């Protein structure tokens, strides 16, 4: 899933990208494209790419742990942000050629990415207080993690109940067949 957003900031490119990098690194993002940091003759730093999460989406225990990529570009005050996260279902559907993933997990994933982009906009456009934004972002992600965990636990209980009902039905059929009352 990809979320793209554009906004305007009055910060210079190095200031905006440094602030965004520091803010994102507090929540586990790591810079990926080191050549974007090189300041050469006449080249200014105007692109920031960062990732976080598990390398393999199968190993993610929560939506917050999905492999996430963020690309932030600064062009004369205009900031373009593209944030993406890949769930196990999306990776599988891309491999098998199925359609787009839907459902609660996709809604939570979209909510997480929109919250990330919104926090970056508040940081760079409105120049909000970074510690306060980080606290709000952490609270939102923790709530999302708890909601996703409840959904996954509920789904496991439903599956276990279905298996037990199926086994009980097979046992009942076996007892009836043994008594020849079938």
N, CA and C atoms as an extended XYZ file, in Angstrom:
546
Properties=species:S:1:pos:R:3:atomname:S:1:resname:S:1:resid:I:1 pbc="F F F"
N         0.848       -1.160        0.000 N   UNK     1
C         0.000        0.000        0.000 CA  UNK     1
C         0.900        1.231        0.000 C   UNK     1
N         0.542        2.209       -0.811 N   UNK     2
C         1.331        3.427       -0.937 CA  UNK     2
C         0.446        4.634       -0.636 C   UNK     2
N         0.985        5.572        0.128 N   UNK     3
C         0.318        6.835        0.408 CA  UNK     3
C         1.254        7.941       -0.035 C   UNK     3
N         0.749        8.846       -0.861 N   UNK     4
C         1.541        9.982       -1.319 CA  UNK     4
C         0.892       11.268       -0.837 C   UNK     4
N         1.741       12.230       -0.477 N   UNK     5
C         1.234       13.487        0.056 CA  UNK     5
C         2.227       14.599       -0.281 C   UNK     5
N         1.709       15.793       -0.529 N   UNK     6
C         2.553       16.945       -0.847 CA  UNK     6
C         2.123       18.128        0.008 C   UNK     6
N         3.104       18.880        0.488 N   UNK     7
C         2.826       20.086        1.256 CA  UNK     7
C         3.980       21.054        1.084 C   UNK     7
N         3.818       22.256        1.587 N   UNK     8
C         4.813       23.321        1.445 CA  UNK     8
C         5.436       23.612        2.808 C   UNK     8
N         6.754       23.845        2.811 N   UNK     9
C         7.451       24.223        4.037 CA  UNK     9
C         8.332       25.444        3.768 C   UNK     9
N         8.580       26.191        4.823 N   UNK    10
C         9.466       27.349        4.699 CA  UNK    10
C        10.902       27.003        5.077 C   UNK    10
N        11.118       25.764        5.516 N   UNK    11
C        12.466       25.335        5.889 CA  UNK    11
C        13.305       25.079        4.640 C   UNK    11
N        14.610       25.264        4.769 N   UNK    12
C        15.512       24.942        3.663 CA  UNK    12
C        15.624       23.420        3.551 C   UNK    12
N        16.133       22.939        2.427 N   UNK    13
C        16.221       21.497        2.191 CA  UNK    13
C        17.028       20.776        3.272 C   UNK    13
N        18.255       21.205        3.574 N   UNK    14
C        19.014       20.483        4.605 CA  UNK    14
C        18.330       20.506        5.975 C   UNK    14
N        17.737       21.648        6.332 N   UNK    15
C        17.062       21.741        7.631 CA  UNK    15
C        15.842       20.826        7.683 C   UNK    15
N        15.037       20.847        6.633 N   UNK    16
C        13.823       20.028        6.593 CA  UNK    16
C        14.160       18.545        6.618 C   UNK    16
N        15.114       18.137        5.814 N   UNK    17
C        15.461       16.719        5.753 CA  UNK    17
C        16.173       16.247        7.015 C   UNK    17
N        16.987       17.083        7.615 N   UNK    18
C        17.647       16.726        8.873 CA  UNK    18
C        16.605       16.561        9.984 C   UNK    18
N        15.659       17.496       10.060 N   UNK    19
C        14.600       17.422       11.067 CA  UNK    19
C        13.744       16.171       10.864 C   UNK    19
N        13.384       15.892        9.618 N   UNK    20
C        12.589       14.695        9.316 CA  UNK    20
C        13.364       13.429        9.649 C   UNK    20
N        14.648       13.409        9.311 N   UNK    21
C        15.481       12.239        9.588 CA  UNK    21
C        15.586       11.972       11.091 C   UNK    21
N        15.810       13.014       11.873 N   UNK    22
C        15.898       12.853       13.328 CA  UNK    22
C        14.572       12.376       13.899 C   UNK    22
N        13.483       12.951       13.413 N   UNK    23
C        12.157       12.598       13.902 CA  UNK    23
C        11.828       11.138       13.583 C   UNK    23
N        12.098       10.711       12.359 N   UNK    24
C        11.791        9.347       11.944 CA  UNK    24
C        12.702        8.326       12.615 C   UNK    24
N        13.942        8.685       12.839 N   UNK    25
C        14.871        7.737       13.465 CA  UNK    25
C        14.473        7.437       14.912 C   UNK    25
N        13.763        8.347       15.562 N   UNK    26
C        13.281        8.093       16.923 CA  UNK    26
C        12.269        6.949       16.953 C   UNK    26
N        11.589        6.699       15.842 N   UNK    27
C        10.579        5.645       15.774 CA  UNK    27
C        11.049        4.443       14.959 C   UNK    27
N        12.374        4.299       14.814 N   UNK    28
C        12.910        3.080       14.230 CA  UNK    28
C        13.252        3.127       12.752 C   UNK    28
N        13.073        4.257       12.096 N   UNK    29
C        13.432        4.347       10.686 CA  UNK    29
C        14.941        4.473       10.549 C   UNK    29
N        15.470        3.885        9.475 N   UNK    30
C        16.902        3.908        9.197 CA  UNK    30
C        17.096        4.395        7.766 C   UNK    30
N        18.067        5.290        7.558 N   UNK    31
C        18.343        5.808        6.215 CA  UNK    31
C        18.863        4.687        5.326 C   UNK    31
N        18.382        4.634        4.077 N   UNK    32
C        18.801        3.571        3.163 CA  UNK    32
C        19.713        4.069        2.065 C   UNK    32
N        19.389        5.168        1.436 N   UNK    33
C        20.174        5.652        0.301 CA  UNK    33
C        21.217        6.642        0.791 C   UNK    33
N        22.375        6.149        1.143 N   UNK    34
C        23.411        7.018        1.701 CA  UNK    34
C        23.923        8.026        0.686 C   UNK    34
N        23.814        7.702       -0.632 N   UNK    35
C        24.266        8.669       -1.622 CA  UNK    35
C        23.399        9.923       -1.632 C   UNK    35
N        22.196        9.838       -1.076 N   UNK    36
C        21.336       11.014       -0.998 CA  UNK    36
C        21.893       12.028       -0.006 C   UNK    36
N        22.746       11.579        0.916 N   UNK    37
C        23.302       12.475        1.911 CA  UNK    37
C        24.556       13.207        1.411 C   UNK    37
N        25.101       12.730        0.304 N   UNK    38
C        26.346       13.335       -0.184 CA  UNK    38
C        26.070       14.729       -0.728 C   UNK    38
N        26.822       15.662       -0.228 N   UNK    39
C        26.707       17.036       -0.705 CA  UNK    39
C        27.936       17.310       -1.548 C   UNK    39
N        27.747       17.285       -2.864 N   UNK    40
C        28.863       17.470       -3.788 CA  UNK    40
C        28.929       18.897       -4.268 C   UNK    40
N        29.669       19.107       -5.343 N   UNK    41
C        29.817       20.439       -5.919 CA  UNK    41
C        28.503       20.867       -6.565 C   UNK    41
N        27.792       21.738       -5.920 N   UNK    42
C        26.546       22.261       -6.469 CA  UNK    42
C        25.334       21.390       -6.203 C   UNK    42
N        25.539       20.165       -5.717 N   UNK    43
C        24.415       19.280       -5.428 CA  UNK    43
C        23.969       19.493       -3.988 C   UNK    43
N        22.706       19.724       -3.821 N   UNK    44
C        22.172       19.917       -2.473 CA  UNK    44
C        21.432       18.659       -2.055 C   UNK    44
N        21.373       18.443       -0.767 N   UNK    45
C        20.646       17.306       -0.214 CA  UNK    45
C        19.168       17.615       -0.339 C   UNK    45
N        18.443       16.873       -1.163 N   UNK    46
C        17.020       17.143       -1.344 CA  UNK    46
C        16.159       15.887       -1.321 C   UNK    46
N        16.738       14.723       -1.049 N   UNK    47
C        15.987       13.471       -1.002 CA  UNK    47
C        16.376       12.706        0.261 C   UNK    47
N        15.372       12.158        0.927 N   UNK    48
C        15.592       11.333        2.105 CA  UNK    48
C        14.816       10.041        1.925 C   UNK    48
N        15.485        8.909        2.048 N   UNK    49
C        14.839        7.600        1.980 CA  UNK    49
C        15.142        6.855        3.265 C   UNK    49
N        14.093        6.326        3.890 N   UNK    50
C        14.260        5.604        5.144 CA  UNK    50
C        13.345        4.383        5.146 C   UNK    50
N        13.749        3.368        5.903 N   UNK    51
C        12.945        2.156        6.034 CA  UNK    51
C        12.869        1.755        7.501 C   UNK    51
N        11.877        0.927        7.803 N   UNK    52
C        11.786        0.306        9.127 CA  UNK    52
C        10.916       -0.931        9.011 C   UNK    52
N        10.915       -1.723       10.042 N   UNK    53
C        10.096       -2.928       10.061 CA  UNK    53
C        10.920       -4.167        9.757 C   UNK    53
N        10.246       -5.286        9.729 N   UNK    54
C        10.893       -6.556        9.423 CA  UNK    54
C        11.254       -6.608        7.948 C   UNK    54
N        12.297       -7.346        7.613 N   UNK    55
C        12.686       -7.516        6.210 CA  UNK    55
C        11.642       -8.343        5.463 C   UNK    55
N        11.115       -9.358        6.143 N   UNK    56
C        10.123      -10.244        5.560 CA  UNK    56
C         8.786       -9.975        6.245 C   UNK    56
N         7.763       -9.648        5.475 N   UNK    57
C         6.469       -9.307        6.076 CA  UNK    57
C         5.823      -10.491        6.782 C   UNK    57
N         6.254      -11.713        6.478 N   UNK    58
C         5.727      -12.895        7.173 CA  UNK    58
C         6.095      -12.891        8.650 C   UNK    58
N         7.212      -12.298        8.978 N   UNK    59
C         7.692      -12.303       10.362 CA  UNK    59
C         7.073      -11.186       11.210 C   UNK    59
N         6.338      -10.301       10.600 N   UNK    60
C         5.734       -9.180       11.328 CA  UNK    60
C         4.599       -9.688       12.210 C   UNK    60
N         4.626       -9.306       13.457 N   UNK    61
C         3.588       -9.693       14.407 CA  UNK    61
C         2.475       -8.651       14.481 C   UNK    61
N         2.713       -7.496       13.865 N   UNK    62
C         1.752       -6.409       13.927 CA  UNK    62
C         1.878       -5.568       12.663 C   UNK    62
N         0.883       -4.752       12.433 N   UNK    63
C         0.897       -3.858       11.279 CA  UNK    63
C         2.066       -2.880       11.376 C   UNK    63
N         2.427       -2.494       12.575 N   UNK    64
C         3.518       -1.550       12.772 CA  UNK    64
C         4.859       -2.167       12.361 C   UNK    64
N         4.955       -3.489       12.344 N   UNK    65
C         6.201       -4.172       12.006 CA  UNK    65
C         6.316       -4.534       10.524 C   UNK    65
N         5.302       -4.218        9.711 N   UNK    66
C         5.412       -4.485        8.270 CA  UNK    66
C         6.604       -3.729        7.695 C   UNK    66
N         7.230       -4.262        6.642 N   UNK    67
C         8.309       -3.507        5.998 CA  UNK    67
C         7.762       -2.178        5.469 C   UNK    67
N         8.345       -1.086        5.911 N   UNK    68
C         7.876        0.243        5.525 CA  UNK    68
C         9.008        1.024        4.875 C   UNK    68
N         8.665        1.782        3.860 N   UNK    69
C         9.624        2.624        3.160 CA  UNK    69
C         9.043        4.023        3.062 C   UNK    69
N         9.890        5.008        3.268 N   UNK    70
C         9.460        6.399        3.173 CA  UNK    70
C        10.460        7.147        2.296 C   UNK    70
N         9.939        7.901        1.350 N   UNK    71
C        10.779        8.748        0.495 CA  UNK    71
C        10.244       10.168        0.590 C   UNK    71
N        11.122       11.076        0.962 N   UNK    72
C        10.771       12.476        1.136 CA  UNK    72
C        11.643       13.300        0.192 C   UNK    72
N        11.008       14.089       -0.667 N   UNK    73
C        11.751       14.933       -1.620 CA  UNK    73
C        11.409       16.393       -1.365 C   UNK    73
N        12.426       17.228       -1.354 N   UNK    74
C        12.255       18.671       -1.172 CA  UNK    74
C        12.612       19.347       -2.491 C   UNK    74
N        11.696       20.173       -3.007 N   UNK    75
C        11.937       20.894       -4.258 CA  UNK    75
C        11.420       22.316       -4.103 C   UNK    75
N        12.317       23.254       -3.830 N   UNK    76
C        11.991       24.676       -3.679 CA  UNK    76
C        10.846       24.919       -2.697 C   UNK    76
N        10.890       24.218       -1.577 N   UNK    77
C         9.889       24.401       -0.535 CA  UNK    77
C         8.725       23.427       -0.611 C   UNK    77
N         8.577       22.764       -1.715 N   UNK    78
C         7.500       21.774       -1.884 CA  UNK    78
C         8.034       20.410       -1.464 C   UNK    78
N         7.386       19.807       -0.503 N   UNK    79
C         7.819       18.516        0.026 CA  UNK    79
C         6.842       17.445       -0.452 C   UNK    79
N         7.377       16.436       -1.125 N   UNK    80
C         6.582       15.291       -1.579 CA  UNK    80
C         6.987       14.080       -0.755 C   UNK    80
N         5.995       13.444       -0.149 N   UNK    81
C         6.249       12.285        0.696 CA  UNK    81
C         5.526       11.088        0.097 C   UNK    81
N         6.239        9.989       -0.044 N   UNK    82
C         5.643        8.720       -0.460 CA  UNK    82
C         5.991        7.697        0.613 C   UNK    82
N         4.970        7.135        1.233 N   UNK    83
C         5.170        6.136        2.278 CA  UNK    83
C         4.495        4.854        1.838 C   UNK    83
N         5.174        3.730        2.035 N   UNK    84
C         4.595        2.447        1.646 CA  UNK    84
C         4.872        1.409        2.716 C   UNK    84
N         3.979        0.446        2.799 N   UNK    85
C         4.136       -0.696        3.695 CA  UNK    85
C         3.603       -1.914        2.963 C   UNK    85
N         4.287       -3.027        3.136 N   UNK    86
C         3.895       -4.254        2.445 CA  UNK    86
C         3.520       -5.310        3.468 C   UNK    86
N         2.274       -5.741        3.448 N   UNK    87
C         1.828       -6.806        4.331 CA  UNK    87
C         2.108       -8.148        3.678 C   UNK    87
N         2.007       -9.199        4.452 N   UNK    88
C         2.202      -10.545        3.923 CA  UNK    88
C         1.171      -10.841        2.845 C   UNK    88
N        -0.081      -10.419        3.065 N   UNK    89
C        -1.134      -10.671        2.087 CA  UNK    89
C        -0.841       -9.950        0.775 C   UNK    89
N        -0.335       -8.722        0.855 N   UNK    90
C        -0.006       -7.970       -0.365 CA  UNK    90
C         1.148       -8.628       -1.112 C   UNK    90
N         2.156       -9.052       -0.389 N   UNK    91
C         3.296       -9.692       -1.034 CA  UNK    91
C         2.846      -10.988       -1.709 C   UNK    91
N         1.992      -11.730       -1.052 N   UNK    92
C         1.477      -12.977       -1.611 CA  UNK    92
C         0.575      -12.713       -2.807 C   UNK    92
N        -0.294      -11.696       -2.709 N   UNK    93
C        -1.205      -11.409       -3.820 CA  UNK    93
C        -0.441      -10.880       -5.030 C   UNK    93
N         0.640      -10.118       -4.802 N   UNK    94
C         1.473       -9.666       -5.919 CA  UNK    94
C         2.147      -10.849       -6.595 C   UNK    94
N         2.579      -11.826       -5.793 N   UNK    95
C         3.275      -12.984       -6.338 CA  UNK    95
C         2.321      -13.854       -7.163 C   UNK    95
N         1.116      -14.063       -6.651 N   UNK    96
C         0.171      -14.922       -7.331 CA  UNK    96
C        -0.711      -14.180       -8.332 C   UNK    96
N        -0.563      -12.868       -8.416 N   UNK    97
C        -1.310      -12.095       -9.399 CA  UNK    97
C        -2.741      -11.804       -8.993 C   UNK    97
N        -3.057      -11.925       -7.724 N   UNK    98
C        -4.416      -11.637       -7.257 CA  UNK    98
C        -4.613      -10.133       -7.147 C   UNK    98
N        -5.815       -9.738       -6.815 N   UNK    99
C        -6.142       -8.320       -6.717 CA  UNK    99
C        -5.642       -7.678       -5.451 C   UNK    99
N        -6.149       -6.502       -5.201 N   UNK   100
C        -5.750       -5.693       -4.052 CA  UNK   100
C        -6.273       -6.312       -2.760 C   UNK   100
N        -5.481       -6.204       -1.704 N   UNK   101
C        -5.865       -6.737       -0.397 CA  UNK   101
C        -6.851       -5.780        0.258 C   UNK   101
N        -7.899       -6.343        0.839 N   UNK   102
C        -8.935       -5.537        1.488 CA  UNK   102
C        -9.101       -6.015        2.928 C   UNK   102
N        -9.981       -5.373        3.653 N   UNK   103
C       -10.289       -5.807        5.005 CA  UNK   103
C        -9.706       -4.906        6.066 C   UNK   103
N        -9.842       -5.374        7.312 N   UNK   104
C        -9.394       -4.580        8.466 CA  UNK   104
C        -7.888       -4.341        8.439 C   UNK   104
N        -7.113       -5.358        8.075 N   UNK   105
C        -5.662       -5.183        8.055 CA  UNK   105
C        -5.271       -4.072        7.081 C   UNK   105
N        -5.915       -4.022        5.928 N   UNK   106
C        -5.619       -2.966        4.952 CA  UNK   106
C        -6.038       -1.598        5.486 C   UNK   106
N        -7.163       -1.535        6.198 N   UNK   107
C        -7.603       -0.266        6.798 CA  UNK   107
C        -6.603        0.212        7.844 C   UNK   107
N        -6.130       -0.706        8.687 N   UNK   108
C        -5.157       -0.342        9.713 CA  UNK   108
C        -3.845        0.104        9.081 C   UNK   108
N        -3.446       -0.580        8.012 N   UNK   109
C        -2.214       -0.225        7.308 CA  UNK   109
C        -2.326        1.170        6.709 C   UNK   109
N        -3.452        1.472        6.083 N   UNK   110
C        -3.682        2.799        5.505 CA  UNK   110
C        -3.668        3.857        6.599 C   UNK   110
N        -4.320        3.558        7.720 N   UNK   111
C        -4.363        4.498        8.846 CA  UNK   111
C        -2.958        4.786        9.377 C   UNK   111
N        -2.128        3.747        9.469 N   UNK   112
C        -0.763        3.918        9.960 CA  UNK   112
C         0.042        4.826        9.028 C   UNK   112
N        -0.070        4.602        7.716 N   UNK   113
C         0.688        5.410        6.758 CA  UNK   113
C         0.195        6.855        6.722 C   UNK   113
N        -1.115        7.046        6.788 N   UNK   114
C        -1.656        8.410        6.804 CA  UNK   114
C        -1.229        9.157        8.059 C   UNK   114
N        -1.186        8.460        9.177 N   UNK   115
C        -0.747        9.083       10.421 CA  UNK   115
C         0.724        9.497       10.330 C   UNK   115
N         1.540        8.660        9.727 N   UNK   116
C         2.954        8.980        9.528 CA  UNK   116
C         3.121       10.225        8.664 C   UNK   116
N         2.415       10.288        7.559 N   UNK   117
C         2.522       11.427        6.646 CA  UNK   117
C         1.988       12.703        7.302 C   UNK   117
N         0.920       12.573        8.054 N   UNK   118
C         0.351       13.730        8.747 CA  UNK   118
C         1.323       14.291        9.779 C   UNK   118
N         1.978       13.402       10.525 N   UNK   119
C         2.954       13.858       11.533 CA  UNK   119
C         4.122       14.578       10.861 C   UNK   119
N         4.578       14.067        9.720 N   UNK   120
C         5.657       14.752        9.002 CA  UNK   120
C         5.217       16.131        8.522 C   UNK   120
N         3.985       16.232        8.058 N   UNK   121
C         3.486       17.534        7.618 CA  UNK   121
C         3.427       18.505        8.792 C   UNK   121
N         2.931       18.061        9.926 N   UNK   122
C         2.871       18.931       11.097 CA  UNK   122
C         4.262       19.362       11.530 C   UNK   122
N         5.233       18.463       11.391 N   UNK   123
C         6.603       18.778       11.786 CA  UNK   123
C         7.240       19.804       10.853 C   UNK   123
N         7.108       19.597        9.549 N   UNK   124
C         7.826       20.433        8.588 CA  UNK   124
C         7.047       21.660        8.136 C   UNK   124
N         5.749       21.558        8.031 N   UNK   125
C         4.951       22.693        7.557 CA  UNK   125
C         4.583       23.622        8.708 C   UNK   125
N         4.014       23.055        9.758 N   UNK   126
C         3.557       23.866       10.887 CA  UNK   126
C         4.653       24.035       11.944 C   UNK   126
N         5.760       23.309       11.779 N   UNK   127
C         6.895       23.346       12.687 CA  UNK   127
C         6.472       23.105       14.136 C   UNK   127
N         5.668       22.047       14.302 N   UNK   128
C         5.189       21.652       15.622 CA  UNK   128
C         6.343       21.085       16.454 C   UNK   128
N         6.114       20.959       17.740 N   UNK   129
C         7.115       20.479       18.684 CA  UNK   129
C         7.401       18.985       18.425 C   UNK   129
N         8.638       18.609       18.058 N   UNK   130
C         8.949       17.208       17.745 CA  UNK   130
C         8.678       16.213       18.876 C   UNK   130
N         9.047       16.516       20.141 N   UNK   131
C         8.735       15.536       21.190 CA  UNK   131
C         7.236       15.302       21.368 C   UNK   131
N         6.453       16.355       21.250 N   UNK   132
C         5.006       16.201       21.379 CA  UNK   132
C         4.446       15.375       20.214 C   UNK   132
N         4.924       15.634       19.007 N   UNK   133
C         4.484       14.856       17.843 CA  UNK   133
C         4.890       13.388       17.982 C   UNK   133
N         6.106       13.149       18.474 N   UNK   134
C         6.576       11.774       18.658 CA  UNK   134
C         5.711       11.041       19.676 C   UNK   134
N         5.316       11.728       20.733 N   UNK   135
C         4.452       11.124       21.749 CA  UNK   135
C         3.086       10.788       21.162 C   UNK   135
N         2.512       11.706       20.391 N   UNK   136
C         1.216       11.462       19.749 CA  UNK   136
C         1.313       10.302       18.765 C   UNK   136
N         2.396       10.273       17.991 N   UNK   137
C         2.593        9.215       16.999 CA  UNK   137
C         2.739        7.862       17.687 C   UNK   137
N         3.511        7.814       18.780 N   UNK   138
C         3.697        6.570       19.512 CA  UNK   138
C         2.371        6.084       20.098 C   UNK   138
N         1.577        6.997       20.636 N   UNK   139
C         0.281        6.614       21.197 CA  UNK   139
C        -0.640        6.068       20.107 C   UNK   139
N        -0.647        6.700       18.950 N   UNK   140
C        -1.485        6.231       17.838 CA  UNK   140
C        -1.035        4.851       17.361 C   UNK   140
N         0.272        4.638       17.258 N   UNK   141
C         0.778        3.329       16.822 CA  UNK   141
C         0.518        2.256       17.874 C   UNK   141
N         0.638        2.597       19.147 N   UNK   142
C         0.344        1.623       20.197 CA  UNK   142
C        -1.127        1.225       20.182 C   UNK   142
N        -2.014        2.196       19.977 N   UNK   143
C        -3.443        1.886       19.888 CA  UNK   143
C        -3.734        1.009       18.674 C   UNK   143
N        -3.098        1.306       17.572 N   UNK   144
C        -3.268        0.515       16.358 CA  UNK   144
C        -2.738       -0.902       16.556 C   UNK   144
N        -1.597       -1.027       17.213 N   UNK   145
C        -1.017       -2.336       17.518 CA  UNK   145
C        -1.956       -3.154       18.404 C   UNK   145
N        -2.521       -2.525       19.429 N   UNK   146
C        -3.436       -3.228       20.336 CA  UNK   146
C        -4.711       -3.664       19.608 C   UNK   146
N        -5.237       -2.807       18.756 N   UNK   147
C        -6.440       -3.149       17.989 CA  UNK   147
C        -6.157       -4.306       17.044 C   UNK   147
N        -5.027       -4.257       16.378 N   UNK   148
C        -4.651       -5.332       15.455 CA  UNK   148
C        -4.433       -6.642       16.212 C   UNK   148
N        -3.832       -6.558       17.382 N   UNK   149
C        -3.601       -7.766       18.183 CA  UNK   149
C        -4.923       -8.396       18.618 C   UNK   149
N        -5.880       -7.580       19.053 N   UNK   150
C        -7.192       -8.101       19.428 CA  UNK   150
C        -7.864       -8.793       18.246 C   UNK   150
N        -7.742       -8.203       17.054 N   UNK   151
C        -8.331       -8.794       15.853 CA  UNK   151
C        -7.698      -10.153       15.551 C   UNK   151
N        -6.360      -10.233       15.653 N   UNK   152
C        -5.677      -11.488       15.369 CA  UNK   152
C        -6.027      -12.559       16.404 C   UNK   152
N        -6.107      -12.199       17.684 N   UNK   153
C        -6.453      -13.158       18.738 CA  UNK   153
C        -7.882      -13.656       18.533 C   UNK   153
N        -8.791      -12.755       18.189 N   UNK   154
C       -10.176      -13.155       17.919 CA  UNK   154
C       -10.234      -14.149       16.758 C   UNK   154
N        -9.494      -13.882       15.706 N   UNK   155
C        -9.491      -14.778       14.545 CA  UNK   155
C        -8.938      -16.152       14.892 C   UNK   155
N        -7.929      -16.210       15.764 N   UNK   156
C        -7.387      -17.500       16.198 CA  UNK   156
C        -8.434      -18.265       16.990 C   UNK   156
N        -9.141      -17.593       17.895 N   UNK   157
C       -10.180      -18.268       18.676 CA  UNK   157
C       -11.305      -18.786       17.792 C   UNK   157
N       -11.669      -18.039       16.787 N   UNK   158
C       -12.702      -18.495       15.852 CA  UNK   158
C       -12.228      -19.750       15.118 C   UNK   158
N       -10.978      -19.749       14.659 N   UNK   159
C       -10.443      -20.913       13.958 CA  UNK   159
C       -10.374      -22.133       14.876 C   UNK   159
N        -9.938      -21.941       16.120 N   UNK   160
C        -9.859      -23.052       17.078 CA  UNK   160
C       -11.245      -23.605       17.365 C   UNK   160
N       -12.232      -22.735       17.516 N   UNK   161
C       -13.608      -23.178       17.768 CA  UNK   161
C       -14.136      -23.992       16.592 C   UNK   161
N       -13.877      -23.543       15.377 N   UNK   162
C       -14.333      -24.279       14.195 CA  UNK   162
C       -13.686      -25.661       14.140 C   UNK   162
N       -12.408      -25.753       14.453 N   UNK   163
C       -11.721      -27.045       14.447 CA  UNK   163
C       -12.320      -27.966       15.502 C   UNK   163
N       -12.575      -27.464       16.702 N   UNK   164
C       -13.157      -28.300       17.754 CA  UNK   164
C       -14.569      -28.754       17.386 C   UNK   164
N       -15.368      -27.907       16.793 N   UNK   165
C       -16.717      -28.299       16.378 CA  UNK   165
C       -16.629      -29.381       15.297 C   UNK   165
N       -15.693      -29.217       14.382 N   UNK   166
C       -15.506      -30.211       13.334 CA  UNK   166
C       -15.089      -31.559       13.924 C   UNK   166
N       -14.138      -31.539       14.861 N   UNK   167
C       -13.691      -32.785       15.506 CA  UNK   167
C       -14.826      -33.414       16.303 C   UNK   167
N       -15.588      -32.589       17.032 N   UNK   168
C       -16.728      -33.115       17.794 CA  UNK   168
C       -17.751      -33.747       16.853 C   UNK   168
N       -17.969      -33.139       15.693 N   UNK   169
C       -18.881      -33.722       14.705 CA  UNK   169
C       -18.380      -35.048       14.186 C   UNK   169
N       -17.093      -35.157       13.925 N   UNK   170
C       -16.523      -36.430       13.472 CA  UNK   170
C       -16.630      -37.505       14.545 C   UNK   170
N       -16.395      -37.126       15.790 N   UNK   171
C       -16.534      -38.083       16.893 CA  UNK   171
C       -17.984      -38.536       17.013 C   UNK   171
N       -18.908      -37.575       16.895 N   UNK   172
C       -20.329      -37.928       16.959 CA  UNK   172
C       -20.731      -38.858       15.828 C   UNK   172
N       -20.257      -38.621       14.647 N   UNK   173
C       -20.545      -39.506       13.512 CA  UNK   173
C       -19.932      -40.881       13.737 C   UNK   173
N       -18.736      -40.913       14.320 N   UNK   174
C       -18.093      -42.193       14.616 CA  UNK   174
C       -18.879      -42.984       15.634 C   UNK   174
N       -19.399      -42.316       16.652 N   UNK   175
C       -20.197      -42.998       17.678 CA  UNK   175
C       -21.489      -43.522       17.066 C   UNK   175
N       -22.146      -42.730       16.235 N   UNK   176
C       -23.367      -43.165       15.578 CA  UNK   176
C       -23.106      -44.342       14.641 C   UNK   176
N       -22.014      -44.279       13.925 N   UNK   177
C       -21.682      -45.367       12.996 CA  UNK   177
C       -21.337      -46.643       13.783 C   UNK   177
N       -20.678      -46.503       14.931 N   UNK   178
C       -20.334      -47.653       15.744 CA  UNK   178
C       -21.583      -48.302       16.339 C   UNK   178
N       -22.574      -47.529       16.672 N   UNK   179
C       -23.825      -48.037       17.237 CA  UNK   179
C       -24.809      -48.437       16.143 C   UNK   179
N       -24.449      -48.220       14.891 N   UNK   180
C       -25.257      -48.560       13.717 CA  UNK   180
C       -26.627      -47.906       13.763 C   UNK   180
N       -26.659      -46.695       14.291 N   UNK   181
C       -27.921      -45.945       14.308 CA  UNK   181
C       -27.948      -44.958       13.151 C   UNK   181
N       -27.010      -45.018       12.373 N   UNK   182
C       -26.873      -44.065       11.259 CA  UNK   182
C       -27.881      -44.349       10.257 C   UNK   182
